Coordinates of C-alpha atoms in Angstrom, one line a residue:
M22 CA 0.1 -0.3 0.1
S23 CA 2.9 2.4 1.0
R24 CA 4.3 1.9 -2.6
W25 CA 1.1 2.9 -4.1
L26 CA 0.6 5.9 -2.2
A27 CA 4.0 6.9 -3.2
L28 CA 3.1 6.3 -6.7
L29 CA 0.0 8.6 -6.6
L30 CA 1.8 11.3 -5.0
L31 CA 4.8 11.6 -7.4
F32 CA 3.3 10.4 -10.5
N33 CA -0.3 10.6 -10.4
V34 CA -0.8 13.9 -11.4
L35 CA -2.6 15.7 -14.5
S36 CA -1.1 15.7 -17.8
V37 CA 0.1 19.5 -18.6
S38 CA 0.6 18.6 -22.6
Q39 CA -2.5 17.1 -23.6
S40 CA -5.9 15.3 -22.5
W41 CA -7.2 12.2 -23.7
A42 CA -10.9 10.5 -24.1
A43 CA -10.4 7.1 -25.4
E44 CA -7.5 8.5 -27.7
P45 CA -5.5 11.6 -27.3
R46 CA -6.6 15.1 -27.7
M47 CA -4.5 18.1 -28.5
E48 CA -4.8 21.5 -26.6
P49 CA -7.2 20.4 -23.7
T50 CA -8.8 22.7 -21.8
E51 CA -8.3 23.0 -18.0
Q52 CA -11.6 21.3 -17.3
E53 CA -10.5 18.7 -19.6
K54 CA -7.1 18.3 -17.8
A55 CA -9.2 17.8 -14.5
R56 CA -10.8 14.9 -15.8
T57 CA -7.9 13.0 -17.1
L58 CA -6.3 10.1 -15.1
V59 CA -2.5 9.8 -15.4
L60 CA -0.3 7.1 -14.5
L61 CA 3.6 7.3 -14.8
H62 CA 3.0 10.3 -16.9
E63 CA 1.4 7.9 -19.2
P64 CA -2.5 9.1 -20.1
I65 CA -4.8 6.6 -19.6
V66 CA -8.6 7.9 -20.1
M67 CA -10.5 11.2 -19.8
L68 CA -13.5 10.4 -18.0
Q69 CA -16.5 12.8 -19.6
A70 CA -19.5 11.2 -18.7
K71 CA -21.9 11.7 -15.1
F72 CA -21.9 8.3 -13.6
G73 CA -24.3 8.0 -10.7
R74 CA -23.9 11.1 -8.5
L75 CA -20.2 11.5 -9.6
D76 CA -19.1 14.0 -12.7
G77 CA -15.6 13.3 -14.4
A78 CA -13.3 14.9 -12.2
A79 CA -14.9 13.0 -9.2
R80 CA -14.6 9.8 -10.8
V81 CA -10.5 10.8 -11.1
R82 CA -10.7 11.2 -7.6
L83 CA -12.1 8.1 -6.8
V84 CA -10.1 6.2 -8.9
K85 CA -7.0 7.9 -7.1
E86 CA -8.6 6.5 -3.8
R87 CA -9.2 3.2 -4.8
L88 CA -5.3 2.7 -5.9
M89 CA -4.1 4.2 -2.6
Q90 CA -5.9 1.4 -1.1
M91 CA -4.5 -1.4 -3.0
K92 CA -1.3 -3.6 -1.9
A93 CA 1.8 -3.8 -3.6
S94 CA 1.2 -7.6 -3.9
D95 CA -1.8 -6.9 -6.0
L96 CA 0.3 -5.6 -9.0
E97 CA 1.6 -9.1 -9.7
E98 CA -1.7 -9.8 -11.5
P99 CA -2.5 -8.5 -14.7
V100 CA -5.6 -5.8 -15.3
T101 CA -8.7 -7.6 -16.3
L102 CA -11.8 -6.2 -18.1
V103 CA -15.3 -7.1 -17.0
S104 CA -18.6 -6.0 -18.5
A105 CA -21.6 -5.1 -16.4
R106 CA -24.9 -2.8 -16.4
R107 CA -24.7 -0.1 -13.9
F108 CA -27.1 3.0 -13.6
G109 CA -28.9 1.9 -16.7
Q110 CA -25.9 2.3 -18.8
E111 CA -23.5 -0.2 -20.4
T112 CA -20.1 -0.6 -18.3
R113 CA -16.7 -2.1 -18.5
E114 CA -15.1 -2.5 -15.2
F115 CA -11.3 -2.6 -15.1
L116 CA -10.0 -5.3 -12.2
V117 CA -6.6 -5.7 -10.7
N118 CA -6.4 -8.9 -8.5
G119 CA -10.3 -8.9 -8.5
K120 CA -10.4 -5.1 -7.0
R121 CA -12.3 -2.6 -8.9
I122 CA -10.3 0.4 -9.8
L123 CA -11.9 2.1 -13.0
V124 CA -15.3 2.0 -14.6
L125 CA -15.8 3.3 -18.4
V126 CA -19.0 3.9 -19.6
E127 CA -20.5 4.9 -23.3
G128 CA -20.5 8.5 -22.4
D129 CA -17.1 8.7 -21.8
L130 CA -16.4 8.1 -25.8
E131 CA -15.9 11.0 -27.8
T132 CA -17.9 10.6 -31.3
L133 CA -15.2 11.8 -33.3
D134 CA -12.8 8.9 -32.2
E135 CA -14.9 6.5 -33.7
L136 CA -14.5 3.7 -31.3
S137 CA -17.0 1.1 -29.4
L138 CA -17.0 0.8 -25.9
D139 CA -15.3 -2.4 -26.4
Q140 CA -12.4 -1.0 -28.4
A141 CA -12.0 2.1 -26.2
S142 CA -11.8 -0.4 -23.1
E143 CA -9.2 -2.6 -24.5
L144 CA -7.2 0.5 -25.2
V145 CA -7.5 1.5 -21.9
R146 CA -6.8 -1.9 -20.6
A147 CA -3.8 -2.3 -22.3
R148 CA -2.4 1.4 -21.0
L149 CA -3.3 0.4 -17.3
D150 CA -1.2 -2.9 -17.9
K151 CA 1.7 -1.5 -19.4
V152 CA 2.0 1.1 -16.6
R153 CA 1.9 -1.8 -14.2
L154 CA 4.4 -3.7 -15.6
K155 CA 6.4 -0.3 -15.8
Y156 CA 5.9 0.0 -12.2
L157 CA 7.2 -3.2 -11.4
E158 CA 10.3 -3.0 -13.8
L159 CA 11.2 0.3 -12.2
H160 CA 11.1 -1.2 -8.6
S161 CA 13.0 -4.3 -9.5
T162 CA 16.4 -4.8 -7.6
P163 CA 18.1 -5.4 -11.3
Y164 CA 16.9 -2.1 -12.5
L165 CA 17.5 0.0 -9.4
L166 CA 21.5 -1.7 -9.5
K167 CA 21.6 -0.3 -13.0
A168 CA 20.1 2.8 -12.5
G169 CA 22.6 3.5 -9.8
G170 CA 25.6 2.5 -11.6
M171 CA 24.7 4.8 -14.2
A172 CA 24.0 7.6 -12.0
L173 CA 27.5 6.9 -10.5
L174 CA 29.0 7.2 -14.4
A175 CA 26.9 10.5 -15.0
S176 CA 28.0 11.9 -11.6
L177 CA 31.8 11.2 -12.5
L178 CA 31.6 12.4 -16.2
F179 CA 29.9 15.7 -14.5
F180 CA 32.7 16.4 -11.8
G181 CA 35.5 15.6 -14.3
L182 CA 33.8 17.9 -16.9
T183 CA 33.5 20.5 -14.2
W184 CA 37.1 20.1 -12.8
L185 CA 38.2 20.7 -16.4
L186 CA 36.3 24.0 -16.9
Q187 CA 37.6 25.3 -13.6
R188 CA 41.2 24.6 -14.4
G189 CA 40.8 25.7 -18.1
H190 CA 39.4 28.9 -16.8
R191 CA 42.4 29.5 -14.2
R192 CA 44.8 29.1 -17.2
V193 CA 43.1 31.7 -19.8
R194 CA 42.7 34.1 -16.8
R195 CA 46.5 34.0 -16.6
W196 CA 47.1 34.1 -20.0
L197 CA 44.9 37.0 -20.4
A198 CA 46.7 38.5 -17.5
N199 CA 49.9 38.3 -19.1
R200 CA 48.6 39.8 -22.3
L201 CA 47.4 42.6 -20.3
L202 CA 50.7 43.3 -18.7
Q203 CA 52.0 43.3 -22.4
Q204 CA 49.3 45.9 -23.2
K205 CA 48.3 43.7 -26.0
G206 CA 44.4 43.0 -26.6
L207 CA 41.7 44.0 -28.6
I208 CA 40.8 46.9 -26.3
P209 CA 43.1 49.9 -26.2
H210 CA 45.0 50.1 -23.3
Q211 CA 43.8 53.8 -22.2
W212 CA 40.3 52.3 -21.9
R213 CA 41.6 49.7 -19.2
Q214 CA 41.3 52.0 -16.5
V215 CA 37.6 52.1 -17.0
A216 CA 36.8 48.7 -18.8
G217 CA 39.5 46.6 -16.9
N218 CA 40.0 43.2 -17.8
V219 CA 36.7 42.4 -19.8
E220 CA 37.9 39.4 -21.6
A221 CA 38.5 37.7 -18.3
R222 CA 34.8 38.6 -17.1
L223 CA 33.3 37.3 -20.0
I224 CA 35.2 34.3 -20.2
G225 CA 34.2 33.8 -16.4
L226 CA 30.5 34.4 -17.1
V227 CA 30.7 32.0 -20.0
T228 CA 32.3 29.3 -17.7
L229 CA 29.5 29.6 -15.1
L230 CA 26.9 29.6 -17.7
V231 CA 28.5 26.2 -18.9
I232 CA 28.6 24.9 -15.6
F233 CA 25.2 25.8 -14.8
M234 CA 23.7 23.6 -17.8
L235 CA 26.1 20.8 -17.0
T236 CA 24.4 20.9 -13.7
Y237 CA 20.8 21.1 -15.0
G238 CA 21.6 18.2 -17.4
W239 CA 23.2 15.9 -14.5
L240 CA 20.2 16.7 -12.2
T241 CA 17.8 16.2 -14.9
Y242 CA 19.3 12.8 -15.7
V243 CA 20.0 11.4 -12.4
L244 CA 16.7 11.9 -11.3
A245 CA 15.1 10.5 -14.3
L246 CA 16.5 7.1 -13.3
F247 CA 14.8 6.5 -10.4
P248 CA 11.0 6.0 -9.8
Q249 CA 11.1 8.1 -6.7
T250 CA 12.3 11.1 -8.3
R251 CA 11.5 11.1 -12.1
A252 CA 8.6 13.5 -11.6
W253 CA 11.2 16.0 -10.3
S254 CA 13.4 15.1 -13.2
E255 CA 10.4 15.4 -15.9
R256 CA 9.7 18.7 -14.2
L257 CA 13.2 20.1 -14.5
G258 CA 13.0 19.2 -18.3
D259 CA 9.7 20.7 -18.6
S260 CA 10.9 23.7 -17.3
L261 CA 14.0 24.1 -19.0
F262 CA 12.1 23.3 -22.4
E263 CA 9.2 25.7 -21.6
L264 CA 11.8 28.6 -20.8
C265 CA 13.9 28.1 -23.8
G266 CA 10.5 27.7 -25.6
D267 CA 9.6 31.3 -24.1
M268 CA 12.8 32.9 -24.7
L269 CA 13.1 31.6 -28.5
E270 CA 9.3 32.6 -29.2
G271 CA 10.5 36.1 -27.4
M272 CA 13.3 36.7 -29.5
I273 CA 11.3 35.7 -32.5
A274 CA 8.6 38.2 -31.5
A275 CA 11.0 40.9 -30.7
M276 CA 12.8 40.6 -34.4
P277 CA 10.5 42.9 -36.3
G278 CA 10.6 45.4 -33.3
L279 CA 14.3 45.4 -33.0
V280 CA 15.0 45.7 -36.6
T281 CA 12.6 48.8 -36.6
V282 CA 14.9 50.4 -33.6
L283 CA 17.6 49.6 -35.7
L284 CA 16.6 51.5 -38.5
I285 CA 15.5 54.5 -36.5
V286 CA 18.8 54.4 -34.8
L287 CA 20.9 54.3 -38.4
I288 CA 18.8 56.8 -39.6
T289 CA 19.4 59.3 -36.5
R290 CA 23.4 58.6 -36.7
F291 CA 23.2 59.3 -40.5
F292 CA 21.2 62.8 -39.9
I293 CA 23.7 63.7 -37.2
R294 CA 26.5 63.2 -39.0
M295 CA 25.1 65.0 -41.9
L296 CA 24.7 68.0 -39.2
A297 CA 28.2 67.6 -38.0
I298 CA 29.6 68.1 -41.4
L299 CA 27.4 71.4 -41.8
F300 CA 28.5 72.4 -38.3
D301 CA 32.1 71.7 -39.0
R302 CA 32.2 73.9 -42.4
I303 CA 30.4 76.8 -40.3
E304 CA 32.5 76.8 -37.6
H305 CA 35.6 76.6 -40.1
G306 CA 34.2 79.5 -41.9
Q307 CA 33.5 77.7 -45.2
L308 CA 29.8 78.3 -45.0
R309 CA 27.9 81.1 -43.4
V310 CA 24.3 81.0 -41.9
Q311 CA 22.5 83.8 -40.4
G312 CA 22.2 83.0 -36.7
L313 CA 24.9 80.8 -36.4
H314 CA 28.3 81.9 -35.1
A315 CA 31.8 80.0 -34.4
E316 CA 31.2 80.2 -30.8
T317 CA 27.9 79.1 -30.8
I318 CA 28.4 76.0 -32.7
G319 CA 29.5 73.7 -30.0
A320 CA 26.4 74.3 -28.0
T321 CA 24.1 74.1 -31.1
R322 CA 25.3 71.0 -32.0
R323 CA 25.0 69.8 -28.5
L324 CA 21.3 70.9 -28.3
L325 CA 20.3 69.4 -31.8
S326 CA 22.1 66.3 -31.1
V327 CA 20.0 65.9 -27.7
G328 CA 16.8 67.1 -29.3
I329 CA 17.3 64.8 -32.1
W330 CA 18.1 61.6 -29.9
L331 CA 15.2 62.2 -27.6
F332 CA 13.0 62.3 -30.6
A333 CA 14.4 59.2 -32.2
L334 CA 13.8 57.4 -28.6
T335 CA 10.3 58.5 -28.6
V336 CA 9.7 57.1 -31.9
A337 CA 11.6 53.9 -31.3
Y338 CA 9.9 53.3 -27.4
P339 CA 7.0 51.4 -28.7
Y340 CA 9.0 49.3 -30.7
L341 CA 11.3 48.2 -27.5
P342 CA 10.8 44.6 -26.3
G343 CA 8.7 44.7 -23.0
A344 CA 7.5 48.3 -23.8
D345 CA 4.1 47.8 -22.8
S346 CA 5.0 45.6 -19.7
D347 CA 4.6 47.5 -15.8
A348 CA 8.2 47.5 -15.5
F349 CA 8.8 49.9 -18.2
K350 CA 6.0 52.0 -17.0
G351 CA 7.4 51.9 -13.2
I352 CA 10.8 53.1 -15.0
S353 CA 9.3 55.8 -16.8
V354 CA 7.4 57.5 -13.6
F355 CA 10.5 56.9 -11.3
F356 CA 12.8 59.0 -13.9
G357 CA 9.8 61.2 -14.7
L358 CA 9.5 62.1 -10.9
M359 CA 13.4 62.4 -10.6
V360 CA 13.6 65.0 -13.6
T361 CA 10.7 66.9 -12.2
L362 CA 11.7 67.2 -8.6
G363 CA 15.7 67.9 -9.6
S364 CA 15.4 69.9 -12.7
A365 CA 14.0 73.3 -11.3
G366 CA 17.1 74.5 -10.4
I367 CA 19.0 72.3 -12.7
M368 CA 17.0 73.9 -15.7
N369 CA 17.4 77.6 -14.6
H370 CA 21.2 77.1 -14.8
A371 CA 21.3 75.3 -17.8
M372 CA 18.8 78.1 -19.5
S373 CA 21.2 80.8 -18.1
G374 CA 24.1 78.9 -19.8
L375 CA 22.3 78.8 -23.2
V376 CA 21.8 82.7 -22.5
L377 CA 25.7 83.1 -22.1
I378 CA 26.7 81.2 -25.0
Y379 CA 24.1 82.5 -27.7
S380 CA 24.2 86.1 -26.6
R381 CA 28.0 85.6 -26.7
A382 CA 28.6 87.4 -23.7
L383 CA 31.8 85.7 -23.0
R384 CA 33.6 82.4 -24.2
P385 CA 36.7 80.7 -23.1
G386 CA 40.0 82.8 -23.2
D387 CA 38.1 86.3 -22.7
L388 CA 39.1 88.6 -20.0
V389 CA 36.1 89.4 -17.9
Q390 CA 34.7 91.0 -15.1
I391 CA 31.8 89.5 -13.2
G392 CA 30.8 91.6 -10.4
E393 CA 33.7 91.6 -8.3
V394 CA 35.6 88.8 -9.6
E395 CA 38.0 89.4 -12.7
G396 CA 39.8 86.9 -14.6
M397 CA 40.3 84.9 -17.3
V398 CA 37.0 82.4 -18.8
S399 CA 38.8 79.1 -18.6
E400 CA 35.5 76.9 -19.3
L401 CA 31.9 77.8 -20.3
N402 CA 29.8 74.8 -19.0
A403 CA 26.1 74.1 -19.4
L404 CA 25.5 74.7 -15.7
S405 CA 28.3 77.1 -14.6
T406 CA 31.2 79.3 -15.8
K407 CA 35.0 79.0 -14.4
L408 CA 37.3 82.0 -14.2
V409 CA 40.9 82.0 -13.2
T410 CA 41.8 84.9 -11.3
R411 CA 45.1 87.1 -11.1
Q412 CA 46.0 85.3 -7.8
D413 CA 45.8 82.0 -9.8
H414 CA 42.8 80.8 -8.3
E415 CA 39.7 78.8 -10.2
V416 CA 36.5 80.7 -9.4
T417 CA 33.0 78.7 -10.1
L418 CA 30.3 80.9 -10.8
P419 CA 26.6 79.5 -11.3
N420 CA 25.4 80.4 -14.9
A421 CA 22.2 82.0 -13.1
V422 CA 24.5 84.2 -11.0
V423 CA 26.3 85.3 -14.1
V424 CA 23.4 86.3 -16.2
G425 CA 21.6 88.1 -13.3
G426 CA 24.7 90.4 -12.5
K427 CA 26.7 92.5 -15.0
V428 CA 29.7 91.0 -17.3
V429 CA 32.4 93.2 -18.7
N430 CA 34.1 91.9 -21.6
L431 CA 37.5 93.3 -21.6
T432 CA 38.6 91.0 -24.6
R433 CA 35.7 91.0 -26.9
L434 CA 36.4 94.6 -28.7
A435 CA 39.8 94.4 -28.3
G436 CA 41.0 92.8 -31.6
E437 CA 44.8 92.8 -32.6
K438 CA 45.2 96.3 -30.6
G439 CA 45.1 94.3 -27.3
V440 CA 42.8 94.5 -24.2
A441 CA 42.4 97.9 -23.2
L442 CA 44.1 99.0 -19.4
L443 CA 42.6 101.9 -17.6
T444 CA 44.6 103.5 -14.4
K445 CA 44.2 106.8 -12.7
V446 CA 46.1 109.4 -10.8
T447 CA 45.3 112.6 -9.0
I448 CA 47.4 115.4 -9.3
G449 CA 47.4 119.1 -7.7
Y450 CA 46.6 122.1 -9.6
D451 CA 50.0 123.4 -9.2
A452 CA 51.2 120.9 -11.7
P453 CA 50.9 122.0 -15.4
W454 CA 48.5 119.3 -17.3
R455 CA 50.4 119.3 -20.6
Q456 CA 53.3 118.2 -17.9
V457 CA 51.4 115.3 -16.7
H458 CA 50.0 114.2 -20.3
A459 CA 53.5 113.8 -21.4
M460 CA 54.7 112.2 -18.0
L461 CA 51.8 109.5 -18.2
E462 CA 52.9 108.7 -22.0
L463 CA 56.5 108.6 -21.2
A464 CA 55.9 105.8 -18.6
A465 CA 53.6 103.9 -20.6
R466 CA 56.2 103.8 -23.5
R467 CA 58.6 102.2 -21.1
C468 CA 56.3 99.5 -20.1
T469 CA 57.5 96.5 -21.8
M470 CA 54.3 94.8 -21.3
L471 CA 52.2 97.0 -23.5
N472 CA 51.6 97.2 -27.3
Q473 CA 53.6 100.0 -28.2
A474 CA 52.0 100.0 -31.8
E475 CA 48.9 101.8 -29.8
A476 CA 49.4 105.4 -28.7
P477 CA 48.6 105.6 -24.9
L478 CA 45.4 108.2 -24.3
V479 CA 45.2 110.5 -21.5
R480 CA 42.1 111.9 -20.5
Q481 CA 41.3 114.7 -17.9
L482 CA 37.9 113.2 -16.2
N483 CA 37.4 115.0 -13.3
L484 CA 38.1 118.8 -11.8
Q485 CA 37.9 117.9 -8.1
D486 CA 37.9 120.4 -5.1
W487 CA 41.7 120.0 -4.6
Y488 CA 43.0 118.1 -7.5
V489 CA 42.9 117.0 -11.3
E490 CA 41.6 113.1 -11.8
Y491 CA 44.0 111.6 -14.7
E492 CA 43.2 108.6 -16.9
L493 CA 45.8 106.7 -18.6
Q494 CA 44.6 104.0 -21.2
V495 CA 46.9 101.8 -22.8
R496 CA 46.9 98.4 -24.8
M497 CA 48.1 94.9 -23.3
K498 CA 50.2 92.4 -25.0
A499 CA 48.2 89.1 -25.8
D500 CA 47.8 86.6 -22.9
L501 CA 48.4 88.8 -20.1
L502 CA 46.6 89.6 -17.0
P503 CA 45.9 92.9 -16.1
A504 CA 47.0 92.8 -12.5
V505 CA 50.7 92.0 -13.9
V506 CA 50.6 94.6 -16.5
R507 CA 49.3 97.3 -14.1
T508 CA 52.1 96.4 -11.5
E509 CA 55.0 97.4 -13.9
L510 CA 52.9 100.4 -15.3
H511 CA 52.6 101.8 -11.9
G512 CA 56.2 101.4 -11.1
H513 CA 57.1 103.3 -14.2
I514 CA 54.6 106.2 -13.7
Q515 CA 56.3 106.6 -9.8
D516 CA 59.7 106.6 -11.7
V517 CA 59.0 109.3 -14.4
F518 CA 57.5 111.6 -11.8
N519 CA 60.0 111.5 -9.2
E520 CA 62.6 111.9 -12.0
F521 CA 60.7 115.2 -13.4
G522 CA 59.9 116.6 -9.2
V523 CA 56.4 116.2 -9.7
Q524 CA 54.4 114.9 -6.7
I525 CA 52.1 112.2 -6.9
M526 CA 49.9 113.6 -4.1
S527 CA 46.3 115.1 -3.9
P528 CA 46.5 118.0 -1.5
N529 CA 43.2 118.5 0.7
F530 CA 42.9 122.2 1.9
I531 CA 42.3 122.8 5.7
A532 CA 42.3 126.6 5.0
Q533 CA 42.7 128.8 1.6
P534 CA 46.6 129.4 1.0
E535 CA 47.7 132.7 1.0
Q536 CA 49.0 132.3 -2.6
A537 CA 47.1 131.0 -5.3
V538 CA 47.9 127.6 -6.4
L539 CA 48.3 128.4 -10.4
V540 CA 51.0 126.9 -12.6
A541 CA 52.5 130.2 -14.5
R542 CA 52.7 130.0 -18.4
E543 CA 56.4 129.8 -18.6
H544 CA 56.0 126.4 -16.7
W545 CA 53.3 125.0 -18.9
Y546 CA 55.8 122.7 -20.8
Q547 CA 57.9 121.5 -18.2
A548 CA 59.9 118.3 -19.2
P549 CA 58.9 116.1 -20.4
A550 CA 56.3 118.2 -22.3
E551 CA 57.2 119.7 -25.8
A552 CA 56.0 123.3 -26.5
P553 CA 54.3 123.5 -30.2
D554 CA 56.3 125.0 -33.1
A555 CA 53.8 128.1 -32.9
P556 CA 53.2 130.1 -29.7
E557 CA 49.7 129.7 -27.9
T558 CA 47.9 132.9 -27.5
P559 CA 46.7 133.8 -24.1
A560 CA 43.0 134.1 -23.6
R561 CA 43.7 137.4 -21.7
K562 CA 46.2 139.9 -22.1

């Protein structure tokens, strides 16, 4: 009885592939599966008719209960068939050692099978007897010894192959490591810092996959050798075939969509390359397009590339495998939420960066003054602007701050003349202004960091209460910072004023002096000033 109980628990399950009446039936429904009796994975019969108060599914359960009550010795007797009549129906009863296990009635027959009750009953009896003999064979000592030997041989082969794979994997890893030290391989050496030893990882992944397949096959084969575990073996095999079938079916179903996505990517890349050729010509001055300038080509190219790829992704998204799945929808919602929460400040700086680029307010290499910061623009990124100051410090300014303030570009209009440098001095009214002009110009000519091709310019900005405010404008040589040039220029100004005895001092009067603070006419052209050829006519005689 215990053997039959184990048999029913392990093997007396419903078929998952097909259902039967007297003959096999393809693509059964769930209801038909419930009415099918299967022993040792062999389909026996599908009970369709109602017999007494029992429907087909209840009759299958009754057969299982009767089999569980049988003894192991009952299987030594063949299955016999007896004709009878019950509940007003012609029946055929199947007996094992005189014990009834199954009743077949005319209502169980399928019209399309074109079988009589006797013909169908004989087929069912033959199937039952075949399962009985198979069960006896599987539980015989010679078969179990043979199965044990086959299992041992398969296990030795499995462990031997696994050992060989692991040893071969170690040797391949050492060989790849030596090639890596010799800087050989398909991947450029400079990429190795990011990619690492990719070949070794791929070999390891393939090795693990092969070991997994070997393990799966070994378990499936060994479990199939013994009747107590054969159901697990067939379940493993069915799972593997179903998985491979689903994967193959999914790949075949995804092929049209993947081909469409590939075509979209190829067309997009072709369009991007055509735009790159156009932008390169504009950047090198070979082509002129209104509204596009050389300094804005880089940003325009990036913006158009991002926009085109986003458009291509939008078009290709429905064709991606699994685009309609809940996982894709969840990922879309997640990224949308992240962009919504984090885009406020980022978009503000990004749009400010576009304003800076397309307004051409500044560009890398320009000497600018932004608020209190003066320096050379080293980088103009999408989110920030970097300046290098005279202290050799790097200052990072968010683009929104730059746009919100005043930007003074000292380089933009300089051209070949050089960046204009301004400095101021205040001199008392007792110094002739012509002499001051001449001394400032002389100091400018002595300065080696200035573009001497451009004449210095002196202006009198203000006539203050106690002094005159002079401004000297000069042009610096290229690639110099104002602080360095201004230092040398100020030194020359002090030297020139000392040479000609003019004090750089702005007196503040506490009381009106007794004598007027004037410059006599004969002192108007004190050295280094030079008088014009024609004498000036005084305004008053």
